[in-house]
mmCIF file of C-alpha atoms in Angstrom:
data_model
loop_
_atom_site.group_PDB
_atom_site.id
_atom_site.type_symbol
_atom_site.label_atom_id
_atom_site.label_comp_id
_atom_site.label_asym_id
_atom_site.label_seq_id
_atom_site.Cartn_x
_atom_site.Cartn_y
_atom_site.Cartn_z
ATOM 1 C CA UNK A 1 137.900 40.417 114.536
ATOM 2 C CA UNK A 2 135.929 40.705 111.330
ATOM 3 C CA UNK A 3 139.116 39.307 109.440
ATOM 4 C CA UNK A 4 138.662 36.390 111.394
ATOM 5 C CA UNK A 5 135.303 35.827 110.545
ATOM 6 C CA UNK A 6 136.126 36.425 106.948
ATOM 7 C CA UNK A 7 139.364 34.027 106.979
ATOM 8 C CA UNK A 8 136.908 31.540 108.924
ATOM 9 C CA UNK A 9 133.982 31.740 106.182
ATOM 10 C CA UNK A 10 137.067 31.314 103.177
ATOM 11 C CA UNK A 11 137.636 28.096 105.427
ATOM 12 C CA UNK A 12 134.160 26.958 104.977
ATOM 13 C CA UNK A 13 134.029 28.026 101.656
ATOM 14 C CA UNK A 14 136.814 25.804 100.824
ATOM 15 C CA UNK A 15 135.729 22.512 102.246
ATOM 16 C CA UNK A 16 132.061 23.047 100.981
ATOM 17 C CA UNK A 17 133.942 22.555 97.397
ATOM 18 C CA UNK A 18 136.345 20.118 98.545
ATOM 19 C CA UNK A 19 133.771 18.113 99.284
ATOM 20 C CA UNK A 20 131.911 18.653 96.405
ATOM 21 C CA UNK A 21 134.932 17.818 94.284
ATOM 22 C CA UNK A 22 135.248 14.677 95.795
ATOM 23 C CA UNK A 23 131.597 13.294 95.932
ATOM 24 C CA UNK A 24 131.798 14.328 92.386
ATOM 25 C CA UNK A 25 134.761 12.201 92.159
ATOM 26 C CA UNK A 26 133.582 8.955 94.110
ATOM 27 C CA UNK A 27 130.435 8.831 91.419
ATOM 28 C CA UNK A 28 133.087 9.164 89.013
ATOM 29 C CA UNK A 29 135.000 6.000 90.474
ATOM 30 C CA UNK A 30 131.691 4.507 91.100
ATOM 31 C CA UNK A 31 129.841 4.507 87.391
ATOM 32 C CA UNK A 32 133.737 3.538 86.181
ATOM 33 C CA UNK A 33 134.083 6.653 84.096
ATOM 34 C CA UNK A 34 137.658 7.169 85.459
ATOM 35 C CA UNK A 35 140.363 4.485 85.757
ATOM 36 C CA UNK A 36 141.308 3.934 89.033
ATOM 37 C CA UNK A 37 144.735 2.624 88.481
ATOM 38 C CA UNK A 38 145.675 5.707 87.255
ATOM 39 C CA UNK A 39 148.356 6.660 89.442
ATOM 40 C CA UNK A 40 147.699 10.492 89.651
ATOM 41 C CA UNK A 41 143.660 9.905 89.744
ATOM 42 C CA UNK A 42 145.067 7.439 92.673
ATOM 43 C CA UNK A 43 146.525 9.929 94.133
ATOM 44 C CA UNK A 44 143.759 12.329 94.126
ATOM 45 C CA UNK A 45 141.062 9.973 95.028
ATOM 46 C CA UNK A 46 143.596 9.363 98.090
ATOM 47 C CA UNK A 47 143.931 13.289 98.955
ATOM 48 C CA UNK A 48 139.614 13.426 98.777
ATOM 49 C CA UNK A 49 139.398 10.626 100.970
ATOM 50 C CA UNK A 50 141.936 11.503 103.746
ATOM 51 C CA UNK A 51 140.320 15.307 103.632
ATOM 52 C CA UNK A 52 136.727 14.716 104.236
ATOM 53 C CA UNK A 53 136.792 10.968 106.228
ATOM 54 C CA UNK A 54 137.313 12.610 109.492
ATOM 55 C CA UNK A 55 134.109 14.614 108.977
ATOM 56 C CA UNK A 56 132.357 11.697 107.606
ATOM 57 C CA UNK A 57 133.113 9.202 109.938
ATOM 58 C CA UNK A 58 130.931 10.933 113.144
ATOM 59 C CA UNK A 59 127.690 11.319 110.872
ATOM 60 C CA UNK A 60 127.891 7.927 109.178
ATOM 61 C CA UNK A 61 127.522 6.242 112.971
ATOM 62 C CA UNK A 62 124.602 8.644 113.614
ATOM 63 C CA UNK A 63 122.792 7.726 110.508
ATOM 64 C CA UNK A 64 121.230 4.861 109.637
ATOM 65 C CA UNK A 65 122.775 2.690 106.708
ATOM 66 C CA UNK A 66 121.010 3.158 103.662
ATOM 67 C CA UNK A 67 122.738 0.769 101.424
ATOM 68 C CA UNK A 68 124.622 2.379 98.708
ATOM 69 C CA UNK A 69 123.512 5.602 99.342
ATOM 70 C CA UNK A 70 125.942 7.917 102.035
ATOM 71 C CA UNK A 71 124.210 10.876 103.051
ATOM 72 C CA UNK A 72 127.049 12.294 105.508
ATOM 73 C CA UNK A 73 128.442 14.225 102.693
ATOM 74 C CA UNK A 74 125.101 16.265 102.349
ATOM 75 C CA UNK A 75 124.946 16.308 106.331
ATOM 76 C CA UNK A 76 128.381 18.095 106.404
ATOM 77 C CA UNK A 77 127.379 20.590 103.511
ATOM 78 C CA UNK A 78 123.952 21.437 105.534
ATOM 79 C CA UNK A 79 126.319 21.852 108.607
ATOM 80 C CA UNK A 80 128.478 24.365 106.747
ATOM 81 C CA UNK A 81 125.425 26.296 105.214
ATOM 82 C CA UNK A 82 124.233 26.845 109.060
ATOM 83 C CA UNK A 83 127.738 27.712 110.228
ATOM 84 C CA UNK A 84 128.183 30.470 107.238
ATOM 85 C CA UNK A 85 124.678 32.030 107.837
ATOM 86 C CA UNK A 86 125.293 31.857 111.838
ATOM 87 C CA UNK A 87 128.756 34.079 111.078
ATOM 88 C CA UNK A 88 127.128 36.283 108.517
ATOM 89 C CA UNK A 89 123.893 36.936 109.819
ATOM 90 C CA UNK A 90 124.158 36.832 113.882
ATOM 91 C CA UNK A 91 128.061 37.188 114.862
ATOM 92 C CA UNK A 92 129.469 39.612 111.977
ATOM 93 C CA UNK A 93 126.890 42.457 112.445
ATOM 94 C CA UNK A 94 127.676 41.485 116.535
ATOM 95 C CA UNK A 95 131.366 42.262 115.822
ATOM 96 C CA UNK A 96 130.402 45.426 113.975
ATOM 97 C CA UNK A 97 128.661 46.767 116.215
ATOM 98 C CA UNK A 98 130.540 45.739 119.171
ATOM 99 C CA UNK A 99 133.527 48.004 116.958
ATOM 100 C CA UNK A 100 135.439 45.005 117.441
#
């Protein structure tokens, strides 16, 4: 069971910097550093979006617009951080001592 828990936290860990990578990304489109038309920037830019838009799509109903400024990517990332400490601190030492 603790595998789990560890495969599940390299899960987390792994969209924490995929989204990361591609916020860092959208500024990049945004303050035209990159060139969009770029066919393998295209392509990555397509991979970021189709990635995190499920998880953004549920927050950015909840909260309110704010203009230019999307917050759902820091809403997922906060949701991570709680899952990760809920596995590490509360359900992993559970699991241990369980002898699971």
């Amino acid at each position: 069971m603790l595998a789990v828990l560890q495969v599940v936290l390299l899960i987390l860990d792994m969209l924490w910097w995929l989204i990361i990578l591609s916020a860092i990304l959208s500024w990049l489109y945004a303050f035209n550093i990159i060139n969009p038309g770029n066919q393998f920037v295209d392509q990555v830019g397509r991979f970021f979006y189709r990635a995190t838009e499920p998880l953004y799509r549920p927050i950015r109903r909840v909260l309110p617009d704010l203009g230019g400024i999307d917050l759902s990517p820091l809403v997922v990332l906060l949701g991570i951080f709680f899952l990760q400490q809920l596995i590490v601190l509360y359900i992993a030492p559970a699991v241990i001592r369980a002898g699971i």
